[in-house]
């Protein structure tokens, strides 16, 4: 089982996301994360899909993706030199005693405090997935009230 | 030259420009604007009113299969569109080019559960090659051009256009039909990679025991001449799948017959024992491979296919060649070394002698369905077109009719759609009014679209239907017979509520069959003929052939006849059940 990062250039039109997602579900294949946004050409969007699983099935899915008329280009970024980034927004339980330690951690992870309440701190962290994971593990003992991850975006260097 | 036209006018004009002779369909509220234009332009395009949208879909499909042209089908929104679904899926599985046009509710109402609204875009996403919802009349000319292009090129398939009624009614000031197509996400590779073709030639040169495995792609790419040339140059035995029957002459010494579950022993042994499979436009369907892990254990595989996603999908391939079969074969044949016959050819020839197709004639007084198929083949003109339903009738039609031309057999191979044959036969007959077109049917599947007899009569389409009536849903009954302790559950078509709870054999006291197919045919103004004796089979066929109009022949056949040879599902294809001699 291997993690695959697949970059897909698609026509920027309604329905495309559904078509792409459908291919994964038709093969009973779970998507870890999927991000989509406009590229330098507003007519084209880039999807970054992260999926873990059997290589043969993933190869088949990539071929099927290529068959979609609205898909312009499919590239498996797995194993190549790439930059990947993810954003995290998280609301952490805090009180007077723990606040300083949490803020220090946020500083170390080069995050920003974007909200502060009597009983919580909300922060944003940006970076590769390992960094995000490490931060989450560090703050977990304090108690996570709410959390959202953006999913990965990736590009070849 | 451009002019002002409504969406409905553009649609019909575009269909005519695409060369659509027959439009199959069914009207409804949101497509009335289109039907109004069809009325005005009826001299230029013939509309065939089916009696059910599924029938219309299979007619367009049968028209496409027989002629190689794009079939076109039109239905209304909601139930009209959903009734097409089985027909669309059937075309999709067998790579048949059909453009489906569905009406849609007014754009402003989409997503509101409006009357006769269905999200046909979502529903058909996985059973079309592509689908379009038209938002703006200015996109319509481009979309229709693209739809025909996508349907017919690469690996063909159905394309659906969903057309909201307000788009049909709105006007485009400067309509002209596009002559150029540029779809950046769709560039099928027709030419095979030279390096791969050279590699294929090397593999062939090093093979002791090659087999050519020809599929529907040979039909689609029109490469049966090249197939024969290659086979004769390298003296490789040939097996043709159900979708390819007719592409290689069945009386040719290199022909091994059809492979797979109900294929010939020769073809199955050939695939299992060979050291090289040259697959041309076939996709290693599970009905052919049986147990994949045991399939062709010693064979290297060359896979020629226009669809990269078909390559190495089921079986790891040694030499993938992505391209159009005709183009690839044209490049391969000159560089491949001539191969002389060897012990392998002798071995195959030995199997051919030893394992002829066989059915018993001494175990019952009933008419054998295989005999009916053989007699049809003997009595019909050589260029007849044969459509089938699905089940035992389909397999007997595949086994006992001798096909000599590509596009001669029209059958739902991939999806296995009962009810396909009659409407497909009507579509084929409209493409070839001068040829004999017959639907070989079972008594079960014919009832799934029997309403199309009305279409056949009113449109003067003289299709002949041969029902092999055994009173059962025979293929399922066969599985129950062989693998489920003969528990004929849900498969007896004579069963009535007052039958005994447990019954696993037909008896003379069974209730009479409903419907009476002869009377039913007559009620449609179609000639009905019933045949209950073997020595009346020829006479019945000749009577049907002599009749100038549609005919239903009902042959009362052996009730519990099974299709053999048979490879049980999931077994390797050399573990074959056969009739006891």
XYZ file of C-alpha atoms in Angstrom:
738
model
C 0.000 0.000 0.000
C 1.449 3.259 -1.086
C 0.394 6.866 -0.809
C -0.243 8.430 -4.195
C -0.428 12.114 -4.949
C -2.190 12.649 -8.237
C -2.396 15.969 -9.958
C -5.251 16.349 -12.418
C -5.812 19.275 -14.754
C -9.492 19.586 -15.638
C -11.860 21.864 -17.493
C -13.165 24.439 -15.051
C -16.819 23.438 -15.417
C -19.691 22.197 -13.302
C -19.926 18.470 -12.896
C -16.226 17.720 -13.282
C -15.615 17.160 -9.589
C -18.474 14.653 -9.550
C -17.059 12.762 -12.512
C -13.646 12.499 -10.906
C -14.947 11.505 -7.493
C -17.231 8.955 -9.137
C -14.287 7.079 -10.631
C -12.833 6.541 -7.203
C -16.109 5.445 -5.660
C -16.848 3.134 -8.607
C -13.697 1.231 -7.628
C -14.568 1.350 -3.922
C -11.482 3.462 -3.417
C -11.251 6.004 -0.662
C -9.831 9.457 -1.266
C -7.705 10.792 1.612
C -7.955 14.328 0.436
C -8.946 16.249 -2.624
C -8.384 19.905 -3.288
C -9.467 21.842 -6.301
C -8.821 25.373 -7.460
C -8.255 27.531 -10.490
C -4.866 27.555 -12.211
C -3.098 30.361 -14.052
C -5.617 29.687 -16.847
C -9.106 30.411 -15.473
C -10.533 27.820 -17.874
C -8.530 25.101 -16.154
C -8.623 23.844 -12.585
C -6.088 21.696 -10.820
C -7.123 18.891 -8.530
C -4.685 17.380 -6.108
C -5.859 13.981 -4.970
C -4.209 11.966 -2.239
C -5.169 8.317 -2.017
C -3.604 5.323 -0.356
C -3.937 1.890 -1.793
C -3.168 -0.862 -4.224
C -0.952 0.242 -7.111
C -2.844 -1.657 -9.797
C -6.168 -0.163 -8.862
C -4.656 3.285 -8.741
C -3.067 2.821 -12.134
C -6.468 1.789 -13.454
C -8.095 4.843 -11.901
C -5.517 7.087 -13.529
C -6.253 5.528 -16.903
C -9.950 6.017 -16.311
C -9.319 9.629 -15.313
C -7.495 10.130 -18.588
C -10.537 8.846 -20.429
C -12.763 11.564 -19.014
C -13.305 14.168 -21.692
C -13.084 17.002 -19.155
C -9.722 15.796 -17.885
C -6.869 17.452 -19.721
C -3.874 15.905 -17.981
C -3.208 13.396 -15.245
C 0.120 13.181 -13.469
C 1.081 10.868 -10.652
C 3.405 12.930 -8.477
C 4.283 9.967 -6.291
C 8.005 9.523 -5.892
C 8.991 12.635 -7.784
C 10.492 15.785 -6.358
C 7.502 17.811 -5.318
C 6.353 20.463 -2.896
C 3.219 19.687 -0.979
C 1.475 21.914 1.489
C -1.533 21.792 3.674
C -3.329 24.291 5.906
C -4.797 23.541 9.316
C -7.310 25.514 11.352
C -7.766 24.267 14.884
C -9.500 25.418 18.044
C -7.623 24.163 21.124
C -8.916 23.934 24.684
C -6.986 26.303 26.859
C -7.094 28.012 30.219
C -4.803 30.372 31.997
C -2.329 27.660 32.968
C -1.925 26.098 29.537
C -2.196 29.166 27.343
C 1.487 30.053 27.311
C 2.593 26.570 26.400
C 0.154 26.417 23.500
C 1.190 29.804 22.159
C 4.810 28.768 22.367
C 4.073 25.664 20.322
C 2.256 27.737 17.732
C 5.323 29.971 17.495
C 7.630 26.996 17.069
C 5.425 25.675 14.266
C 5.378 29.157 12.707
C 1.622 29.349 13.016
C -0.577 32.303 13.869
C -3.100 32.777 16.604
C -6.259 33.899 14.839
C -8.677 33.841 17.772
C -8.558 33.684 21.489
C -11.354 33.014 23.985
C -11.484 32.414 27.684
C -11.350 28.691 27.170
C -9.813 28.289 23.729
C -7.202 29.369 21.230
C -7.768 29.185 17.490
C -4.742 28.914 15.260
C -3.667 28.483 11.674
C -0.713 26.329 10.662
C 0.641 25.907 7.171
C 3.203 23.402 5.947
C 3.838 19.886 4.755
C 1.767 17.045 6.106
C 4.420 15.819 8.561
C 4.526 19.219 10.193
C 0.747 19.364 10.426
C 0.647 15.871 11.929
C 3.351 16.741 14.455
C 1.508 19.850 15.560
C -1.759 17.985 15.975
C -0.053 15.334 18.084
C 1.533 17.983 20.265
C -1.680 19.832 21.035
C -3.904 16.763 21.306
C -3.386 16.365 25.083
C -4.788 19.874 25.625
C -8.004 18.871 23.888
C -9.074 19.724 20.362
C -12.460 21.419 20.251
C -12.726 21.636 16.471
C -10.362 21.109 13.605
C -10.274 21.351 9.805
C -7.536 20.435 7.331
C -7.493 21.846 3.825
C -6.210 18.723 2.134
C -2.953 18.770 0.260
C -1.971 20.860 -2.681
C 1.105 19.776 -4.581
C 3.259 20.813 -7.487
C 6.436 19.390 -9.019
C 9.540 21.435 -8.167
C -23.551 31.271 -43.781
C -25.315 31.845 -40.522
C -28.943 32.325 -39.685
C -31.279 32.765 -36.781
C -32.649 29.529 -35.330
C -34.153 28.196 -32.130
C -32.421 25.505 -30.101
C -34.905 22.907 -31.347
C -34.299 23.950 -34.949
C -30.551 23.820 -34.431
C -30.776 20.326 -32.987
C -32.745 18.901 -35.886
C -30.660 20.766 -38.447
C -27.472 19.443 -36.850
C -28.781 15.869 -36.827
C -29.542 16.139 -40.535
C -26.084 17.594 -41.180
C -24.560 14.668 -39.273
C -26.306 12.345 -41.709
C -28.943 10.979 -39.347
C -31.443 9.046 -41.466
C -33.529 7.639 -38.647
C -34.226 9.184 -35.293
C -35.632 6.747 -32.745
C -37.577 8.088 -29.821
C -40.636 8.974 -27.848
C -42.195 12.384 -27.240
C -43.077 14.188 -24.025
C -43.787 17.645 -22.633
C -40.361 19.255 -22.763
C -39.437 17.939 -26.204
C -42.536 19.155 -28.047
C -40.542 22.059 -29.550
C -38.175 19.480 -31.088
C -41.060 17.359 -32.365
C -42.554 20.437 -33.964
C -39.382 20.904 -35.994
C -39.313 17.178 -36.830
C -42.831 17.579 -38.206
C -41.718 20.422 -40.442
C -38.622 18.614 -41.652
C -40.049 15.087 -41.873
C -38.908 14.680 -45.479
C -35.285 15.030 -44.381
C -35.202 12.888 -41.266
C -37.355 9.891 -40.445
C -38.698 9.671 -36.927
C -39.401 6.193 -35.607
C -41.869 6.164 -32.736
C -41.004 3.272 -30.438
C -43.491 2.017 -27.864
C -41.091 2.375 -24.957
C -37.981 4.527 -24.601
C -35.872 1.444 -23.875
C -37.007 0.062 -27.222
C -35.981 3.301 -28.916
C -32.546 3.134 -27.279
C -31.927 -0.431 -28.463
C -33.178 0.456 -31.954
C -30.623 3.250 -32.213
C -28.024 0.818 -30.869
C -28.987 -1.937 -33.337
C -28.909 0.582 -36.163
C -25.387 1.590 -35.111
C -24.136 -1.983 -34.654
C -25.393 -3.097 -38.045
C -24.317 -0.038 -40.030
C -21.289 1.287 -38.177
C -22.905 4.750 -38.206
C -23.888 6.732 -35.140
C -27.375 5.873 -33.860
C -29.545 8.686 -32.543
C -32.271 8.515 -29.927
C -34.541 11.177 -28.443
C -36.638 11.046 -25.270
C -38.318 13.408 -22.907
C -37.201 14.365 -19.403
C -37.762 12.375 -16.203
C -39.253 8.937 -16.896
C -38.459 9.233 -20.599
C -34.818 9.726 -19.748
C -34.685 7.075 -17.021
C -36.297 4.556 -19.362
C -33.274 4.987 -21.612
C -30.844 3.988 -18.906
C -30.643 0.251 -19.675
C -30.254 1.047 -23.354
C -27.458 3.514 -22.673
C -25.632 1.057 -20.409
C -25.994 -1.666 -23.037
C -24.377 0.549 -25.685
C -21.677 1.634 -23.258
C -20.593 -1.880 -22.336
C -20.288 -2.896 -25.980
C -18.694 0.374 -27.218
C -21.542 1.326 -29.536
C -21.734 4.911 -30.858
C -25.132 6.354 -30.008
C -26.075 9.962 -29.339
C -28.907 10.188 -26.826
C -30.846 13.421 -26.546
C -33.049 13.957 -23.528
C -35.333 16.887 -22.864
C -34.891 18.549 -19.510
C -37.170 20.789 -17.491
C -36.767 24.534 -17.741
C -33.319 25.638 -16.541
C -34.920 27.721 -13.821
C -36.589 24.605 -12.397
C -33.592 22.256 -12.431
C -32.981 20.896 -8.978
C -36.431 21.703 -7.637
C -38.035 18.259 -8.073
C -40.073 19.722 -10.898
C -42.648 17.594 -12.723
C -40.863 14.945 -14.807
C -37.462 16.048 -13.634
C -34.634 13.550 -13.248
C -30.945 14.276 -12.839
C -30.060 12.290 -15.940
C -26.581 13.820 -16.023
C -25.785 12.256 -12.674
C -27.598 9.029 -13.431
C -25.778 8.430 -16.714
C -22.338 9.635 -15.676
C -20.888 6.149 -15.358
C -22.692 4.655 -18.365
C -21.853 7.242 -20.999
C -18.588 8.073 -22.662
C -19.506 11.687 -21.993
C -22.598 13.724 -21.269
C -23.601 17.360 -21.644
C -26.157 19.622 -20.051
C -26.802 22.523 -22.401
C -26.944 25.776 -20.438
C -26.979 28.191 -23.288
C -28.242 27.880 -26.849
C -24.987 29.345 -28.141
C -23.152 26.201 -26.942
C -25.569 23.819 -28.668
C -23.987 23.607 -32.148
C -20.558 22.903 -30.644
C -21.974 20.329 -28.218
C -23.760 18.372 -30.946
C -20.645 18.291 -33.137
C -18.559 17.154 -30.189
C -21.108 14.547 -29.174
C -21.051 12.873 -32.596
C -17.270 13.074 -32.701
C -16.792 11.578 -29.243
C -19.394 8.857 -29.827
C -17.800 7.644 -33.054
C -14.059 7.978 -32.501
C -11.505 6.304 -30.258
C -13.247 3.579 -28.326
C -16.802 4.434 -29.370
C -19.623 4.799 -26.907
C -22.838 6.582 -26.038
C -22.938 10.335 -25.473
C -25.922 12.040 -23.901
C -27.094 15.610 -24.437
C -29.545 16.935 -21.852
C -31.465 19.829 -23.340
C -33.628 22.059 -21.130
C -36.848 23.191 -22.771
C -36.023 26.874 -22.464
C -32.808 26.285 -24.421
C -34.835 24.501 -27.128
C -37.094 27.539 -27.309
C -34.467 30.274 -27.217
C -33.024 31.742 -30.378
C -29.463 31.903 -31.593
C -28.979 34.769 -34.003
C -25.921 33.543 -35.869
C -26.226 29.784 -36.151
C -23.840 27.904 -38.345
C -22.843 24.284 -37.863
C -19.226 24.019 -36.720
C -16.804 22.301 -39.041
C -13.909 22.090 -36.649
C -13.566 20.208 -33.419
C -10.965 20.812 -30.784
C -11.428 19.119 -27.438
C -8.243 19.482 -25.441
C -9.066 16.614 -23.095
C -9.875 14.159 -25.880
C -7.191 13.030 -28.286
C -7.448 9.260 -28.795
C -4.222 7.711 -30.045
C -4.922 5.882 -33.278
C -1.391 5.043 -34.316
C 0.361 2.435 -32.231
C 3.811 3.089 -30.840
C 6.382 1.882 -33.373
C 8.652 0.442 -30.707
C 5.828 -1.593 -29.210
C 4.775 -2.908 -32.615
C 8.354 -4.027 -33.304
C 8.406 -5.720 -29.904
C 5.151 -7.480 -30.744
C 6.699 -8.784 -33.976
C 9.647 -10.121 -31.957
C 7.361 -11.906 -29.515
C 5.510 -13.481 -32.441
C 8.786 -14.592 -34.033
C 9.802 -16.280 -30.772
C 6.485 -18.034 -30.254
C 6.021 -21.759 -30.759
C 2.327 -21.810 -29.966
C 0.643 -18.494 -30.803
C -3.078 -17.766 -30.660
C -4.928 -14.739 -32.006
C -7.711 -13.582 -29.713
C -9.958 -11.236 -31.678
C -12.639 -9.106 -30.044
C -15.191 -6.443 -30.870
C -12.423 -3.950 -31.617
C -11.793 -5.771 -34.887
C -15.394 -5.064 -35.903
C -15.244 -1.431 -34.828
C -11.944 -0.707 -36.558
C -13.033 -2.619 -39.633
C -9.825 -4.651 -39.601
C -11.062 -8.139 -40.431
C -9.052 -8.254 -43.675
C -5.897 -7.379 -41.757
C -6.795 -9.940 -39.098
C -7.003 -12.653 -41.706
C -3.790 -11.527 -43.335
C -1.913 -11.672 -40.043
C -3.392 -15.040 -39.087
C -2.440 -16.569 -42.421
C 1.026 -15.066 -42.424
C 1.898 -16.438 -38.995
C -0.398 -19.470 -39.193
C -1.831 -18.711 -35.774
C -5.097 -20.309 -34.706
C -7.800 -17.666 -34.189
C -10.517 -17.415 -31.592
C -13.217 -14.763 -31.943
C -15.190 -13.511 -28.969
C -18.970 -13.204 -28.941
C -18.574 -9.561 -29.971
C -16.367 -10.539 -32.899
C -18.242 -13.512 -34.375
C -18.155 -13.101 -38.135
C -14.835 -11.265 -38.377
C -13.014 -14.480 -39.247
C -14.586 -17.085 -41.517
C -15.885 -19.917 -39.369
C -14.951 -22.500 -41.976
C -11.335 -21.320 -42.074
C -8.861 -24.006 -40.997
C -7.289 -21.635 -38.453
C -10.571 -20.838 -36.753
C -11.082 -22.302 -33.290
C -14.500 -20.796 -32.545
C -15.651 -18.689 -29.647
C -13.793 -18.830 -26.309
C -15.109 -18.679 -22.766
C -17.945 -19.984 -20.668
C -19.914 -21.413 -23.570
C -17.094 -21.380 -26.072
C -15.672 -24.309 -27.962
C -13.280 -26.654 -26.231
C -10.808 -26.003 -29.012
C -10.731 -22.255 -28.316
C -10.443 -22.735 -24.568
C -7.727 -25.354 -24.847
C -5.987 -23.132 -27.356
C -5.932 -20.192 -24.942
C -4.840 -22.358 -22.021
C -2.052 -24.176 -23.869
C -0.603 -21.430 -26.039
C 2.618 -19.581 -25.320
C 1.478 -16.283 -26.845
C -1.878 -14.525 -26.988
C -2.187 -11.792 -29.576
C -5.240 -9.969 -28.310
C -6.793 -7.590 -30.817
C -9.582 -5.376 -29.531
C -10.677 -7.779 -26.801
C -10.829 -6.939 -23.123
C -10.441 -10.245 -21.244
C -13.998 -10.311 -19.935
C -14.621 -12.661 -16.992
C -16.911 -14.788 -19.163
C -13.826 -15.519 -21.262
C -11.015 -15.806 -18.742
C -12.829 -17.836 -16.101
C -10.488 -18.045 -13.118
C -8.022 -15.298 -14.031
C -5.270 -16.688 -11.812
C -5.251 -19.886 -13.852
C -5.866 -18.333 -17.267
C -3.316 -19.057 -20.006
C -0.564 -19.927 -17.518
C 2.277 -20.165 -20.027
C 1.320 -17.355 -22.322
C 2.953 -14.045 -22.975
C 0.365 -11.474 -23.973
C 0.361 -8.835 -26.693
C -2.622 -6.555 -26.219
C -3.662 -4.291 -29.067
C -6.414 -1.931 -27.928
C -7.401 1.657 -28.546
C -8.382 2.060 -24.901
C -5.347 2.243 -22.592
C -7.637 1.517 -19.645
C -8.426 -1.923 -21.096
C -4.758 -2.868 -21.112
C -3.547 -4.714 -18.016
C -6.922 -4.169 -16.362
C -7.624 -7.868 -15.803
C -4.416 -9.553 -16.870
C -0.858 -8.273 -16.802
C 0.188 -7.698 -20.386
C 3.724 -8.135 -21.746
C 3.434 -5.989 -24.853
C 0.760 -3.287 -24.703
C 0.074 -1.582 -28.024
C -2.352 1.301 -27.683
C -3.910 2.186 -30.997
C -6.567 1.456 -33.563
C -6.465 -2.244 -34.485
C -6.468 -1.568 -38.219
C -3.649 0.936 -38.056
C -1.578 -1.268 -35.741
C -2.115 -4.395 -37.851
C -1.197 -2.510 -41.014
C 2.155 -1.701 -39.430
C 2.648 -5.079 -37.821
C 1.937 -7.354 -40.791
C 4.859 -6.220 -43.014
C 7.438 -6.546 -40.227
C 6.264 -9.811 -38.750
C 8.175 -12.894 -39.878
C 6.268 -15.543 -41.756
C 5.677 -18.515 -39.527
C 5.275 -22.030 -40.842
C 2.797 -24.454 -39.355
C 4.238 -26.683 -36.673
C 3.207 -29.271 -34.079
C 1.014 -26.640 -32.427
C -1.168 -26.356 -35.509
C -1.404 -30.140 -35.608
C -2.434 -30.213 -31.972
C -5.170 -27.625 -32.570
C -6.312 -29.473 -35.675
C -6.501 -32.638 -33.572
C -8.730 -30.902 -30.998
C -10.928 -29.608 -33.779
C -11.474 -33.117 -35.035
C -12.051 -34.545 -31.593
C -14.261 -31.842 -30.056
C -16.978 -30.882 -32.455
C -20.003 -28.976 -31.170
C -22.557 -31.547 -30.205
C -26.083 -31.885 -28.844
C -28.095 -35.006 -28.324
C -31.108 -35.691 -30.486
C -32.059 -39.038 -29.014
C -33.045 -38.050 -25.477
C -36.377 -36.400 -26.180
C -39.129 -36.089 -28.769
C -39.158 -32.344 -28.300
C -37.652 -29.995 -30.860
C -34.077 -29.125 -29.941
C -33.414 -25.382 -29.839
C -29.966 -25.937 -31.361
C -31.652 -27.611 -34.319
C -33.894 -24.591 -34.848
C -30.839 -22.313 -34.937
C -29.085 -24.634 -37.391
C -32.139 -24.664 -39.636
C -32.412 -20.882 -39.486
C -28.810 -20.689 -40.629
C -29.471 -23.151 -43.446
C -32.621 -21.404 -44.656
C -31.786 -17.708 -44.338
C -29.803 -15.787 -46.950
C -26.046 -15.653 -46.282
C -26.069 -11.936 -45.562
C -28.859 -12.042 -42.985
C -28.472 -10.038 -39.803
C -29.068 -11.885 -36.558
C -30.022 -10.107 -33.365
C -30.408 -12.045 -30.151
C -31.953 -11.634 -26.775
C -29.936 -12.762 -23.762
C -29.642 -16.157 -22.151
C -29.704 -19.614 -23.680
C -31.111 -18.265 -26.953
C -28.098 -15.974 -27.248
C -25.581 -18.743 -26.641
C -27.236 -21.167 -29.060
C -27.362 -18.392 -31.633
C -23.632 -17.869 -31.056
C -22.793 -21.576 -31.185
C -24.977 -22.956 -33.944
C -25.339 -20.127 -36.454
C -22.417 -19.726 -38.829
C -21.379 -16.098 -39.164
C -19.540 -15.020 -42.256
C -19.621 -11.234 -42.051
C -18.633 -8.683 -39.432
C -21.655 -6.858 -37.975
C -23.825 -9.859 -38.764
C -24.535 -10.773 -35.134
C -26.037 -8.075 -32.917
C -25.996 -9.119 -29.305
C -25.717 -7.528 -25.899
C -22.417 -9.069 -24.884
C -21.266 -6.884 -22.026
C -24.379 -5.898 -20.133
C -26.389 -8.955 -21.144
C -29.647 -7.093 -21.624
C -32.789 -9.161 -22.058
C -35.182 -7.362 -24.375
C -32.384 -6.109 -26.602
C -32.957 -8.295 -29.644
C -36.300 -7.217 -31.082
C -35.692 -3.455 -31.012
C -32.081 -3.955 -32.169
C -33.383 -6.010 -35.095
C -35.799 -3.210 -35.998
C -32.944 -0.680 -35.921
C -30.786 -2.932 -38.096
C -33.585 -3.516 -40.573
C -34.042 0.237 -40.957
C -30.340 0.534 -41.774
C -30.587 -2.340 -44.282
C -34.123 -2.536 -45.662
C -33.106 -5.090 -48.285
C -31.610 -7.713 -45.987
C -33.229 -10.364 -43.854
C -33.118 -9.453 -40.173
C -34.050 -11.953 -37.519
C -34.254 -11.855 -33.746
C -33.411 -15.155 -32.108
C -35.278 -14.929 -28.829
C -36.283 -16.787 -25.722
C -39.821 -16.753 -24.419
C -38.626 -14.793 -21.387
C -36.605 -12.018 -22.962
C -38.906 -11.410 -25.916
C -41.521 -10.245 -23.424
C -39.243 -7.509 -22.155
C -39.740 -5.377 -25.258
C -42.510 -7.172 -27.112
C -44.416 -3.918 -27.466
C -42.020 -3.045 -30.297
C -43.940 -5.423 -32.550
C -46.260 -2.453 -32.927
C -43.351 -0.338 -34.163
C -42.335 -3.089 -36.579
C -45.824 -3.240 -38.016
C -46.624 0.464 -38.283
C -43.222 1.336 -39.701
C -43.383 -1.636 -42.110
C -40.190 -3.135 -40.785
C -40.311 -6.807 -41.807
C -38.209 -8.296 -39.008
C -38.644 -11.969 -38.224
C -38.656 -13.174 -34.626
C -37.835 -16.781 -33.759
C -38.865 -17.528 -30.192
C -37.297 -20.633 -28.703
C -40.058 -21.292 -26.191
C -39.038 -23.659 -23.414
C -41.358 -22.200 -20.802
C -38.452 -21.207 -18.594
C -36.004 -18.441 -17.989
C -33.695 -21.039 -19.374
C -30.204 -19.857 -18.508
C -31.010 -19.282 -14.864
C -32.892 -22.592 -14.797
C -29.780 -24.234 -16.250
C -27.653 -22.895 -13.379
C -30.290 -24.080 -10.905
C -30.240 -27.468 -12.603
C -26.454 -27.782 -12.501
C -25.466 -25.971 -9.325
C -28.545 -25.381 -7.146
C -30.112 -28.808 -6.633
C -32.595 -28.256 -9.423
C -34.583 -25.813 -7.322
C -36.409 -24.038 -10.122
C -37.101 -20.924 -8.115
C -38.589 -18.007 -9.997
C -37.694 -19.407 -13.396
C -40.808 -21.276 -14.553
C -42.897 -19.059 -16.807
C -45.806 -21.480 -16.683
C -46.027 -21.380 -12.937
C -49.374 -20.233 -11.536
C -50.498 -19.625 -8.015
C -52.207 -23.003 -7.730
C -49.117 -25.029 -8.756
C -47.590 -27.351 -6.110
C -45.237 -25.555 -3.714
C -42.246 -27.553 -4.767
C -41.965 -28.274 -8.424
C -38.756 -28.901 -10.293
C -39.914 -30.477 -13.499
C -42.340 -29.607 -16.245
C -45.254 -31.980 -16.770
C -48.029 -32.402 -19.326
C -50.539 -31.128 -16.758
C -48.852 -27.736 -16.455
C -51.070 -24.747 -17.060
C -51.028 -23.402 -20.599
C -48.429 -20.787 -21.430
C -49.368 -17.156 -21.367
C -49.240 -15.196 -23.541
C -50.291 -17.097 -26.606
C -47.539 -15.685 -28.839
C -49.415 -16.409 -32.048
C -52.507 -14.527 -30.920
C -50.333 -11.803 -29.480
C -48.546 -11.411 -32.816
C -51.873 -11.289 -34.607
C -53.126 -8.578 -32.289
C -50.195 -6.476 -33.509
C -51.104 -7.260 -37.125
C -47.978 -9.391 -37.274
C -47.998 -12.916 -38.702
C -47.805 -15.549 -35.951
C -46.602 -19.112 -36.616
C -46.290 -21.917 -34.103
C -44.097 -24.950 -34.658
C -44.109 -27.937 -32.341
C -42.426 -30.621 -34.449
C -38.904 -30.944 -35.754
C -39.994 -31.795 -39.260
C -42.043 -28.595 -39.488
C -39.145 -26.292 -38.592
C -37.991 -25.697 -42.166
C -41.514 -25.149 -43.373
C -42.150 -22.595 -40.635
C -38.984 -20.678 -41.452
C -39.782 -20.687 -45.161
C -43.307 -19.458 -44.505
C -41.920 -16.618 -42.420
C -39.365 -15.741 -45.084
C -42.025 -15.661 -47.771
C -44.217 -13.279 -45.794
C -43.828 -9.628 -46.651
C -43.900 -8.172 -43.159
C -42.945 -8.879 -39.595
C -43.406 -12.429 -38.369
C -43.275 -14.133 -34.985
C -42.292 -17.792 -35.175
C -42.791 -19.672 -31.952
C -40.837 -22.907 -31.697
C -41.890 -25.058 -28.780
C -38.543 -26.553 -27.814
C -37.079 -29.015 -25.314
C -37.887 -27.579 -21.912
C -34.816 -28.585 -19.997
C -32.128 -28.383 -22.651
C -28.869 -26.916 -21.363
C -26.184 -24.928 -23.145
C -22.977 -26.920 -23.456
C -20.038 -26.880 -23.330
C -20.003 -24.885 -20.124
C -17.263 -23.631 -17.862
C -18.817 -23.015 -14.444
C -18.355 -19.410 -13.298
C -15.019 -18.858 -11.575
C -13.411 -22.073 -12.864
C -10.430 -22.204 -15.205
C -11.591 -22.455 -18.804
C -10.224 -25.950 -19.372
C -12.536 -27.393 -16.706
C -15.475 -27.886 -18.996
C -18.849 -29.499 -18.416
C -20.316 -31.120 -21.471
C -23.290 -33.115 -22.552
C -23.040 -36.823 -21.848
C -22.675 -38.889 -24.957
